[in-house]
JSON list of C-alpha atoms in Angstrom, two decimals:
[
{"chain": "O", "resi": 1, "resn": "UNK", "atom": "CA", "xyz": [0.03, -0.07, -0.14]},
{"chain": "O", "resi": 2, "resn": "UNK", "atom": "CA", "xyz": [1.35, 3.35, -1.01]},
{"chain": "O", "resi": 3, "resn": "UNK", "atom": "CA", "xyz": [0.86, 6.49, 0.98]},
{"chain": "O", "resi": 4, "resn": "UNK", "atom": "CA", "xyz": [-0.59, 9.18, -1.16]},
{"chain": "O", "resi": 5, "resn": "UNK", "atom": "CA", "xyz": [0.51, 12.68, 0.04]},
{"chain": "O", "resi": 6, "resn": "UNK", "atom": "CA", "xyz": [-1.65, 14.42, -2.60]},
{"chain": "O", "resi": 7, "resn": "UNK", "atom": "CA", "xyz": [-4.72, 12.76, -0.95]},
{"chain": "O", "resi": 8, "resn": "UNK", "atom": "CA", "xyz": [-3.71, 14.32, 2.40]},
{"chain": "O", "resi": 9, "resn": "UNK", "atom": "CA", "xyz": [-3.22, 17.74, 0.69]},
{"chain": "O", "resi": 10, "resn": "UNK", "atom": "CA", "xyz": [-6.61, 17.52, -0.97]},
{"chain": "O", "resi": 11, "resn": "UNK", "atom": "CA", "xyz": [-8.23, 16.41, 2.24]},
{"chain": "O", "resi": 12, "resn": "UNK", "atom": "CA", "xyz": [-6.68, 19.22, 4.61]},
{"chain": "O", "resi": 13, "resn": "UNK", "atom": "CA", "xyz": [-9.28, 21.88, 3.84]},
{"chain": "O", "resi": 14, "resn": "UNK", "atom": "CA", "xyz": [-12.10, 19.46, 4.62]},
{"chain": "O", "resi": 15, "resn": "UNK", "atom": "CA", "xyz": [-10.27, 18.38, 7.69]},
{"chain": "O", "resi": 16, "resn": "UNK", "atom": "CA", "xyz": [-10.05, 22.02, 8.92]},
{"chain": "O", "resi": 17, "resn": "UNK", "atom": "CA", "xyz": [-13.75, 22.44, 8.51]},
{"chain": "O", "resi": 18, "resn": "UNK", "atom": "CA", "xyz": [-14.47, 19.26, 10.21]},
{"chain": "O", "resi": 19, "resn": "UNK", "atom": "CA", "xyz": [-12.09, 20.30, 13.27]},
{"chain": "O", "resi": 20, "resn": "UNK", "atom": "CA", "xyz": [-13.93, 23.63, 13.48]},
{"chain": "O", "resi": 21, "resn": "UNK", "atom": "CA", "xyz": [-17.38, 21.91, 13.75]},
{"chain": "O", "resi": 22, "resn": "UNK", "atom": "CA", "xyz": [-15.94, 19.23, 16.29]},
{"chain": "O", "resi": 23, "resn": "UNK", "atom": "CA", "xyz": [-14.49, 21.99, 18.65]},
{"chain": "O", "resi": 24, "resn": "UNK", "atom": "CA", "xyz": [-17.69, 23.93, 18.40]},
{"chain": "O", "resi": 25, "resn": "UNK", "atom": "CA", "xyz": [-19.63, 20.86, 19.41]},
{"chain": "O", "resi": 26, "resn": "UNK", "atom": "CA", "xyz": [-17.54, 20.04, 22.23]},
{"chain": "O", "resi": 27, "resn": "UNK", "atom": "CA", "xyz": [-17.21, 23.68, 23.57]},
{"chain": "O", "resi": 28, "resn": "UNK", "atom": "CA", "xyz": [-20.96, 24.36, 23.40]},
{"chain": "O", "resi": 29, "resn": "UNK", "atom": "CA", "xyz": [-21.81, 20.86, 24.69]},
{"chain": "O", "resi": 30, "resn": "UNK", "atom": "CA", "xyz": [-19.36, 21.39, 27.61]},
{"chain": "O", "resi": 31, "resn": "UNK", "atom": "CA", "xyz": [-21.04, 24.68, 28.63]},
{"chain": "O", "resi": 32, "resn": "UNK", "atom": "CA", "xyz": [-24.60, 22.98, 28.44]},
{"chain": "O", "resi": 33, "resn": "UNK", "atom": "CA", "xyz": [-23.43, 19.89, 30.47]},
{"chain": "O", "resi": 34, "resn": "UNK", "atom": "CA", "xyz": [-21.77, 21.90, 33.04]},
{"chain": "O", "resi": 35, "resn": "UNK", "atom": "CA", "xyz": [-24.53, 24.43, 33.56]},
{"chain": "O", "resi": 36, "resn": "UNK", "atom": "CA", "xyz": [-27.34, 21.84, 33.32]},
{"chain": "O", "resi": 37, "resn": "UNK", "atom": "CA", "xyz": [-25.53, 19.39, 35.49]},
{"chain": "O", "resi": 38, "resn": "UNK", "atom": "CA", "xyz": [-25.23, 21.95, 38.23]},
{"chain": "O", "resi": 39, "resn": "UNK", "atom": "CA", "xyz": [-28.94, 22.63, 37.90]},
{"chain": "O", "resi": 40, "resn": "UNK", "atom": "CA", "xyz": [-29.86, 19.03, 38.35]},
{"chain": "O", "resi": 41, "resn": "UNK", "atom": "CA", "xyz": [-27.67, 18.81, 41.43]},
{"chain": "O", "resi": 42, "resn": "UNK", "atom": "CA", "xyz": [-29.22, 21.77, 43.14]},
{"chain": "O", "resi": 43, "resn": "UNK", "atom": "CA", "xyz": [-32.66, 20.56, 42.37]},
{"chain": "O", "resi": 44, "resn": "UNK", "atom": "CA", "xyz": [-31.95, 17.18, 43.74]},
{"chain": "O", "resi": 45, "resn": "UNK", "atom": "CA", "xyz": [-31.01, 18.69, 46.99]},
{"chain": "O", "resi": 46, "resn": "UNK", "atom": "CA", "xyz": [-34.23, 20.50, 47.41]},
{"chain": "O", "resi": 47, "resn": "UNK", "atom": "CA", "xyz": [-36.36, 19.23, 50.32]},
{"chain": "O", "resi": 48, "resn": "UNK", "atom": "CA", "xyz": [-39.51, 19.14, 48.03]},
{"chain": "O", "resi": 49, "resn": "UNK", "atom": "CA", "xyz": [-39.89, 15.49, 46.86]},
{"chain": "O", "resi": 50, "resn": "UNK", "atom": "CA", "xyz": [-42.02, 16.71, 44.08]},
{"chain": "O", "resi": 51, "resn": "UNK", "atom": "CA", "xyz": [-39.06, 18.27, 42.60]},
{"chain": "O", "resi": 52, "resn": "UNK", "atom": "CA", "xyz": [-36.53, 15.73, 43.36]},
{"chain": "O", "resi": 53, "resn": "UNK", "atom": "CA", "xyz": [-38.63, 12.80, 41.92]},
{"chain": "O", "resi": 54, "resn": "UNK", "atom": "CA", "xyz": [-39.20, 13.96, 38.46]},
{"chain": "O", "resi": 55, "resn": "UNK", "atom": "CA", "xyz": [-35.62, 15.40, 38.12]},
{"chain": "O", "resi": 56, "resn": "UNK", "atom": "CA", "xyz": [-34.11, 11.98, 39.54]},
{"chain": "O", "resi": 57, "resn": "UNK", "atom": "CA", "xyz": [-36.44, 10.02, 36.88]},
{"chain": "O", "resi": 58, "resn": "UNK", "atom": "CA", "xyz": [-35.42, 12.32, 33.95]},
{"chain": "O", "resi": 59, "resn": "UNK", "atom": "CA", "xyz": [-31.81, 12.31, 34.57]},
{"chain": "O", "resi": 60, "resn": "UNK", "atom": "CA", "xyz": [-31.85, 8.60, 35.26]},
{"chain": "O", "resi": 61, "resn": "UNK", "atom": "CA", "xyz": [-33.71, 8.12, 31.87]},
{"chain": "O", "resi": 62, "resn": "UNK", "atom": "CA", "xyz": [-31.10, 10.08, 30.09]},
{"chain": "O", "resi": 63, "resn": "UNK", "atom": "CA", "xyz": [-28.08, 8.42, 31.73]},
{"chain": "O", "resi": 64, "resn": "UNK", "atom": "CA", "xyz": [-29.45, 5.05, 30.94]},
{"chain": "O", "resi": 65, "resn": "UNK", "atom": "CA", "xyz": [-30.28, 5.46, 27.30]},
{"chain": "O", "resi": 66, "resn": "UNK", "atom": "CA", "xyz": [-27.54, 5.58, 24.53]},
{"chain": "O", "resi": 67, "resn": "UNK", "atom": "CA", "xyz": [-26.53, 8.89, 23.20]},
{"chain": "O", "resi": 68, "resn": "UNK", "atom": "CA", "xyz": [-27.18, 7.60, 19.70]},
{"chain": "O", "resi": 69, "resn": "UNK", "atom": "CA", "xyz": [-30.81, 7.08, 20.38]},
{"chain": "O", "resi": 70, "resn": "UNK", "atom": "CA", "xyz": [-31.14, 10.53, 22.08]},
{"chain": "O", "resi": 71, "resn": "UNK", "atom": "CA", "xyz": [-29.64, 11.94, 18.80]},
{"chain": "O", "resi": 72, "resn": "UNK", "atom": "CA", "xyz": [-32.24, 10.19, 16.61]},
{"chain": "O", "resi": 73, "resn": "UNK", "atom": "CA", "xyz": [-34.98, 11.05, 18.76]},
{"chain": "O", "resi": 74, "resn": "UNK", "atom": "CA", "xyz": [-34.03, 14.78, 19.01]},
{"chain": "O", "resi": 75, "resn": "UNK", "atom": "CA", "xyz": [-33.54, 15.13, 15.40]},
{"chain": "O", "resi": 76, "resn": "UNK", "atom": "CA", "xyz": [-36.23, 13.08, 13.72]},
{"chain": "O", "resi": 77, "resn": "UNK", "atom": "CA", "xyz": [-39.04, 13.07, 16.34]},
{"chain": "O", "resi": 78, "resn": "UNK", "atom": "CA", "xyz": [-39.11, 16.60, 17.66]},
{"chain": "O", "resi": 79, "resn": "UNK", "atom": "CA", "xyz": [-39.72, 18.24, 14.28]},
{"chain": "O", "resi": 80, "resn": "UNK", "atom": "CA", "xyz": [-43.21, 16.08, 14.20]},
{"chain": "O", "resi": 81, "resn": "UNK", "atom": "CA", "xyz": [-44.00, 18.07, 17.29]},
{"chain": "O", "resi": 82, "resn": "UNK", "atom": "CA", "xyz": [-43.12, 21.35, 15.63]},
{"chain": "O", "resi": 83, "resn": "UNK", "atom": "CA", "xyz": [-39.56, 21.78, 17.26]},
{"chain": "O", "resi": 84, "resn": "UNK", "atom": "CA", "xyz": [-37.13, 22.03, 14.46]},
{"chain": "O", "resi": 85, "resn": "UNK", "atom": "CA", "xyz": [-33.47, 22.80, 14.88]},
{"chain": "O", "resi": 86, "resn": "UNK", "atom": "CA", "xyz": [-30.32, 22.75, 12.76]},
{"chain": "O", "resi": 87, "resn": "UNK", "atom": "CA", "xyz": [-28.47, 19.45, 12.95]},
{"chain": "O", "resi": 88, "resn": "UNK", "atom": "CA", "xyz": [-25.57, 21.07, 14.75]},
{"chain": "O", "resi": 89, "resn": "UNK", "atom": "CA", "xyz": [-27.64, 22.65, 17.33]},
{"chain": "O", "resi": 90, "resn": "UNK", "atom": "CA", "xyz": [-29.53, 19.42, 17.99]},
{"chain": "O", "resi": 91, "resn": "UNK", "atom": "CA", "xyz": [-26.23, 17.54, 18.36]},
{"chain": "O", "resi": 92, "resn": "UNK", "atom": "CA", "xyz": [-24.78, 20.20, 20.74]},
{"chain": "O", "resi": 93, "resn": "UNK", "atom": "CA", "xyz": [-27.77, 19.95, 22.82]},
{"chain": "O", "resi": 94, "resn": "UNK", "atom": "CA", "xyz": [-27.95, 16.07, 22.89]},
{"chain": "O", "resi": 95, "resn": "UNK", "atom": "CA", "xyz": [-24.39, 15.93, 23.88]},
{"chain": "O", "resi": 96, "resn": "UNK", "atom": "CA", "xyz": [-24.78, 18.46, 26.56]},
{"chain": "O", "resi": 97, "resn": "UNK", "atom": "CA", "xyz": [-28.04, 16.89, 27.94]},
{"chain": "O", "resi": 98, "resn": "UNK", "atom": "CA", "xyz": [-26.50, 13.42, 27.96]},
{"chain": "O", "resi": 99, "resn": "UNK", "atom": "CA", "xyz": [-23.39, 14.43, 29.94]},
{"chain": "O", "resi": 100, "resn": "UNK", "atom": "CA", "xyz": [-25.09, 16.87, 32.28]},
{"chain": "O", "resi": 101, "resn": "UNK", "atom": "CA", "xyz": [-26.41, 13.65, 34.01]},
{"chain": "O", "resi": 102, "resn": "UNK", "atom": "CA", "xyz": [-22.82, 12.66, 34.53]},
{"chain": "O", "resi": 103, "resn": "UNK", "atom": "CA", "xyz": [-21.60, 15.87, 35.51]},
{"chain": "O", "resi": 104, "resn": "UNK", "atom": "CA", "xyz": [-24.38, 16.16, 37.99]},
{"chain": "O", "resi": 105, "resn": "UNK", "atom": "CA", "xyz": [-22.88, 13.27, 39.96]},
{"chain": "O", "resi": 106, "resn": "UNK", "atom": "CA", "xyz": [-19.56, 15.07, 39.80]},
{"chain": "O", "resi": 107, "resn": "UNK", "atom": "CA", "xyz": [-21.13, 17.97, 41.38]},
{"chain": "O", "resi": 108, "resn": "UNK", "atom": "CA", "xyz": [-22.73, 16.08, 43.94]},
{"chain": "O", "resi": 109, "resn": "UNK", "atom": "CA", "xyz": [-19.51, 14.47, 45.08]},
{"chain": "O", "resi": 110, "resn": "UNK", "atom": "CA", "xyz": [-17.82, 17.71, 45.17]},
{"chain": "O", "resi": 111, "resn": "UNK", "atom": "CA", "xyz": [-20.73, 19.44, 47.32]},
{"chain": "O", "resi": 112, "resn": "UNK", "atom": "CA", "xyz": [-20.54, 16.53, 49.72]},
{"chain": "O", "resi": 113, "resn": "UNK", "atom": "CA", "xyz": [-16.81, 16.64, 49.98]},
{"chain": "O", "resi": 114, "resn": "UNK", "atom": "CA", "xyz": [-16.93, 20.39, 51.25]},
{"chain": "O", "resi": 115, "resn": "UNK", "atom": "CA", "xyz": [-16.31, 20.12, 55.13]},
{"chain": "O", "resi": 116, "resn": "UNK", "atom": "CA", "xyz": [-19.28, 20.38, 57.49]},
{"chain": "O", "resi": 117, "resn": "UNK", "atom": "CA", "xyz": [-17.53, 23.13, 59.11]},
{"chain": "O", "resi": 118, "resn": "UNK", "atom": "CA", "xyz": [-17.98, 25.40, 56.19]},
{"chain": "O", "resi": 119, "resn": "UNK", "atom": "CA", "xyz": [-21.81, 25.00, 56.51]},
{"chain": "O", "resi": 120, "resn": "UNK", "atom": "CA", "xyz": [-21.53, 25.60, 60.18]},
{"chain": "O", "resi": 121, "resn": "UNK", "atom": "CA", "xyz": [-19.41, 28.72, 59.71]},
{"chain": "O", "resi": 122, "resn": "UNK", "atom": "CA", "xyz": [-22.01, 30.08, 57.11]},
{"chain": "O", "resi": 123, "resn": "UNK", "atom": "CA", "xyz": [-24.69, 29.46, 59.51]},
{"chain": "O", "resi": 124, "resn": "UNK", "atom": "CA", "xyz": [-22.85, 31.17, 62.44]},
{"chain": "O", "resi": 125, "resn": "UNK", "atom": "CA", "xyz": [-22.38, 34.20, 60.28]},
{"chain": "O", "resi": 126, "resn": "UNK", "atom": "CA", "xyz": [-26.06, 34.20, 59.54]},
{"chain": "O", "resi": 127, "resn": "UNK", "atom": "CA", "xyz": [-25.39, 34.23, 55.79]},
{"chain": "O", "resi": 128, "resn": "UNK", "atom": "CA", "xyz": [-28.59, 33.81, 53.63]},
{"chain": "O", "resi": 129, "resn": "UNK", "atom": "CA", "xyz": [-28.91, 30.52, 51.90]},
{"chain": "O", "resi": 130, "resn": "UNK", "atom": "CA", "xyz": [-28.10, 31.89, 48.36]},
{"chain": "O", "resi": 131, "resn": "UNK", "atom": "CA", "xyz": [-25.10, 33.72, 49.76]},
{"chain": "O", "resi": 132, "resn": "UNK", "atom": "CA", "xyz": [-23.93, 30.37, 51.50]},
{"chain": "O", "resi": 133, "resn": "UNK", "atom": "CA", "xyz": [-24.04, 28.59, 48.11]},
{"chain": "O", "resi": 134, "resn": "UNK", "atom": "CA", "xyz": [-22.60, 31.23, 45.83]},
{"chain": "O", "resi": 135, "resn": "UNK", "atom": "CA", "xyz": [-19.84, 32.29, 48.12]},
{"chain": "O", "resi": 136, "resn": "UNK", "atom": "CA", "xyz": [-18.80, 29.39, 50.34]},
{"chain": "O", "resi": 137, "resn": "UNK", "atom": "CA", "xyz": [-20.09, 25.98, 49.00]},
{"chain": "O", "resi": 138, "resn": "UNK", "atom": "CA", "xyz": [-20.01, 26.29, 45.18]},
{"chain": "O", "resi": 139, "resn": "UNK", "atom": "CA", "xyz": [-16.49, 27.67, 44.85]},
{"chain": "O", "resi": 140, "resn": "UNK", "atom": "CA", "xyz": [-14.99, 25.04, 47.08]},
{"chain": "O", "resi": 141, "resn": "UNK", "atom": "CA", "xyz": [-16.99, 22.22, 45.39]},
{"chain": "O", "resi": 142, "resn": "UNK", "atom": "CA", "xyz": [-16.32, 23.24, 41.79]},
{"chain": "O", "resi": 143, "resn": "UNK", "atom": "CA", "xyz": [-12.63, 23.65, 42.49]},
{"chain": "O", "resi": 144, "resn": "UNK", "atom": "CA", "xyz": [-12.59, 20.05, 43.69]},
{"chain": "O", "resi": 145, "resn": "UNK", "atom": "CA", "xyz": [-14.32, 18.65, 40.59]},
{"chain": "O", "resi": 146, "resn": "UNK", "atom": "CA", "xyz": [-12.44, 20.45, 37.88]},
{"chain": "O", "resi": 147, "resn": "UNK", "atom": "CA", "xyz": [-10.34, 17.49, 36.91]},
{"chain": "O", "resi": 148, "resn": "UNK", "atom": "CA", "xyz": [-13.37, 15.13, 36.78]},
{"chain": "O", "resi": 149, "resn": "UNK", "atom": "CA", "xyz": [-15.31, 17.50, 34.58]},
{"chain": "O", "resi": 150, "resn": "UNK", "atom": "CA", "xyz": [-12.30, 18.06, 32.25]},
{"chain": "O", "resi": 151, "resn": "UNK", "atom": "CA", "xyz": [-12.38, 14.28, 31.76]},
{"chain": "O", "resi": 152, "resn": "UNK", "atom": "CA", "xyz": [-15.85, 14.46, 30.49]},
{"chain": "O", "resi": 153, "resn": "UNK", "atom": "CA", "xyz": [-14.79, 17.10, 28.12]},
{"chain": "O", "resi": 154, "resn": "UNK", "atom": "CA", "xyz": [-12.40, 14.54, 26.51]},
{"chain": "O", "resi": 155, "resn": "UNK", "atom": "CA", "xyz": [-15.16, 11.99, 26.48]},
{"chain": "O", "resi": 156, "resn": "UNK", "atom": "CA", "xyz": [-17.35, 14.29, 24.60]},
{"chain": "O", "resi": 157, "resn": "UNK", "atom": "CA", "xyz": [-14.67, 14.97, 22.13]},
{"chain": "O", "resi": 158, "resn": "UNK", "atom": "CA", "xyz": [-14.46, 11.32, 21.59]},
{"chain": "O", "resi": 159, "resn": "UNK", "atom": "CA", "xyz": [-18.21, 11.03, 21.11]},
{"chain": "O", "resi": 160, "resn": "UNK", "atom": "CA", "xyz": [-18.67, 13.77, 18.40]},
{"chain": "O", "resi": 161, "resn": "UNK", "atom": "CA", "xyz": [-18.32, 11.23, 15.51]},
{"chain": "O", "resi": 162, "resn": "UNK", "atom": "CA", "xyz": [-21.86, 10.13, 16.59]},
{"chain": "O", "resi": 163, "resn": "UNK", "atom": "CA", "xyz": [-23.01, 13.50, 15.27]},
{"chain": "O", "resi": 164, "resn": "UNK", "atom": "CA", "xyz": [-22.48, 12.21, 11.72]},
{"chain": "O", "resi": 165, "resn": "UNK", "atom": "CA", "xyz": [-25.67, 10.14, 11.93]},
{"chain": "O", "resi": 166, "resn": "UNK", "atom": "CA", "xyz": [-27.81, 13.32, 12.05]},
{"chain": "O", "resi": 167, "resn": "UNK", "atom": "CA", "xyz": [-25.73, 14.85, 9.08]},
{"chain": "O", "resi": 168, "resn": "UNK", "atom": "CA", "xyz": [-23.25, 16.99, 11.03]},
{"chain": "O", "resi": 169, "resn": "UNK", "atom": "CA", "xyz": [-20.07, 16.83, 9.06]},
{"chain": "O", "resi": 170, "resn": "UNK", "atom": "CA", "xyz": [-17.52, 16.91, 11.92]},
{"chain": "O", "resi": 171, "resn": "UNK", "atom": "CA", "xyz": [-14.03, 15.45, 11.42]},
{"chain": "O", "resi": 172, "resn": "UNK", "atom": "CA", "xyz": [-15.07, 11.74, 10.80]},
{"chain": "O", "resi": 173, "resn": "UNK", "atom": "CA", "xyz": [-18.03, 12.98, 8.66]},
{"chain": "O", "resi": 174, "resn": "UNK", "atom": "CA", "xyz": [-15.85, 15.03, 6.33]},
{"chain": "O", "resi": 175, "resn": "UNK", "atom": "CA", "xyz": [-13.29, 12.09, 6.13]},
{"chain": "O", "resi": 176, "resn": "UNK", "atom": "CA", "xyz": [-16.04, 9.63, 5.34]},
{"chain": "O", "resi": 177, "resn": "UNK", "atom": "CA", "xyz": [-17.58, 11.98, 2.50]},
{"chain": "O", "resi": 178, "resn": "UNK", "atom": "CA", "xyz": [-14.10, 12.61, 1.05]},
{"chain": "O", "resi": 179, "resn": "UNK", "atom": "CA", "xyz": [-13.28, 8.87, 1.20]},
{"chain": "O", "resi": 180, "resn": "UNK", "atom": "CA", "xyz": [-16.48, 7.99, -0.69]},
{"chain": "O", "resi": 181, "resn": "UNK", "atom": "CA", "xyz": [-16.06, 10.75, -3.18]},
{"chain": "O", "resi": 182, "resn": "UNK", "atom": "CA", "xyz": [-12.40, 10.08, -4.01]},
{"chain": "O", "resi": 183, "resn": "UNK", "atom": "CA", "xyz": [-12.05, 6.31, -3.27]},
{"chain": "O", "resi": 184, "resn": "UNK", "atom": "CA", "xyz": [-9.26, 6.92, -0.73]},
{"chain": "O", "resi": 185, "resn": "UNK", "atom": "CA", "xyz": [-9.81, 5.89, 2.74]},
{"chain": "O", "resi": 186, "resn": "UNK", "atom": "CA", "xyz": [-6.41, 5.36, 4.33]},
{"chain": "O", "resi": 187, "resn": "UNK", "atom": "CA", "xyz": [-5.03, 8.95, 4.33]},
{"chain": "O", "resi": 188, "resn": "UNK", "atom": "CA", "xyz": [-8.24, 10.81, 5.57]},
{"chain": "O", "resi": 189, "resn": "UNK", "atom": "CA", "xyz": [-9.07, 8.30, 8.21]},
{"chain": "O", "resi": 190, "resn": "UNK", "atom": "CA", "xyz": [-5.37, 8.26, 9.49]},
{"chain": "O", "resi": 191, "resn": "UNK", "atom": "CA", "xyz": [-5.37, 12.08, 9.55]},
{"chain": "O", "resi": 192, "resn": "UNK", "atom": "CA", "xyz": [-8.45, 12.01, 11.64]},
{"chain": "O", "resi": 193, "resn": "UNK", "atom": "CA", "xyz": [-7.17, 9.42, 14.02]},
{"chain": "O", "resi": 194, "resn": "UNK", "atom": "CA", "xyz": [-3.91, 11.26, 14.64]},
{"chain": "O", "resi": 195, "resn": "UNK", "atom": "CA", "xyz": [-6.03, 14.56, 15.07]},
{"chain": "O", "resi": 196, "resn": "UNK", "atom": "CA", "xyz": [-8.17, 12.84, 17.85]},
{"chain": "O", "resi": 197, "resn": "UNK", "atom": "CA", "xyz": [-5.13, 11.72, 19.63]},
{"chain": "O", "resi": 198, "resn": "UNK", "atom": "CA", "xyz": [-3.36, 15.16, 19.37]},
{"chain": "O", "resi": 199, "resn": "UNK", "atom": "CA", "xyz": [-6.35, 17.22, 20.59]},
{"chain": "O", "resi": 200, "resn": "UNK", "atom": "CA", "xyz": [-7.23, 14.59, 23.40]},
{"chain": "O", "resi": 201, "resn": "UNK", "atom": "CA", "xyz": [-3.57, 14.97, 24.46]},
{"chain": "O", "resi": 202, "resn": "UNK", "atom": "CA", "xyz": [-3.47, 18.56, 24.55]},
{"chain": "O", "resi": 203, "resn": "UNK", "atom": "CA", "xyz": [-6.61, 18.71, 26.44]},
{"chain": "O", "resi": 204, "resn": "UNK", "atom": "CA", "xyz": [-5.37, 16.33, 29.17]},
{"chain": "O", "resi": 205, "resn": "UNK", "atom": "CA", "xyz": [-2.13, 18.65, 29.41]},
{"chain": "O", "resi": 206, "resn": "UNK", "atom": "CA", "xyz": [-4.36, 21.61, 29.88]},
{"chain": "O", "resi": 207, "resn": "UNK", "atom": "CA", "xyz": [-6.39, 19.87, 32.32]},
{"chain": "O", "resi": 208, "resn": "UNK", "atom": "CA", "xyz": [-3.40, 18.77, 34.47]},
{"chain": "O", "resi": 209, "resn": "UNK", "atom": "CA", "xyz": [-1.97, 22.38, 34.35]},
{"chain": "O", "resi": 210, "resn": "UNK", "atom": "CA", "xyz": [-5.32, 23.67, 35.46]},
{"chain": "O", "resi": 211, "resn": "UNK", "atom": "CA", "xyz": [-5.50, 21.00, 38.34]},
{"chain": "O", "resi": 212, "resn": "UNK", "atom": "CA", "xyz": [-1.95, 21.98, 39.75]},
{"chain": "O", "resi": 213, "resn": "UNK", "atom": "CA", "xyz": [-3.00, 25.57, 39.83]},
{"chain": "O", "resi": 214, "resn": "UNK", "atom": "CA", "xyz": [-6.18, 24.79, 41.69]},
{"chain": "O", "resi": 215, "resn": "UNK", "atom": "CA", "xyz": [-4.32, 22.80, 44.04]},
{"chain": "O", "resi": 216, "resn": "UNK", "atom": "CA", "xyz": [-1.87, 25.56, 45.13]}
]
């Protein structure tokens, strides 16, 4: 088998387009999962069971069903109910929603790891409940869980190829389309594999750097 550098050269413009879409999906999906996961966590800590039970049922259902099924449902079923979004927005929301049920557990562990003395000190200072959460508990909890949240960002990156099933041309989608059009599979798929390794490695390095700074 001969390596064709011309095929790599021809594929690179498609690769950069796919990389941009992939990074957009990961960045926006991460924001959704982090924000929504925190909302789930706070709702699960409310004393009202009529809030906890529905939230627990929804998050358990999302966590226990495959991301692929959720992508198909959101992209093909929601339009029948009058809710139509672009493929990329649908994919970003699906990834964010799916992983929010995992970041929820990360936040929960972080909150439970905050020493009881911090709660007692906030009570002794007569801080309002909202102030206790925003100024005392959440800053400490989030600082503890940043490494775990970063791991889920890398996991989202590796799940972005699933967006191809709802017509989002991320990196693998671009490689697949190029390969079918030019009957060259080795070069584009190899480029994509190397790209995923490099991006994941760089993300892990950034995560370690951030973790070291937070530990100081």
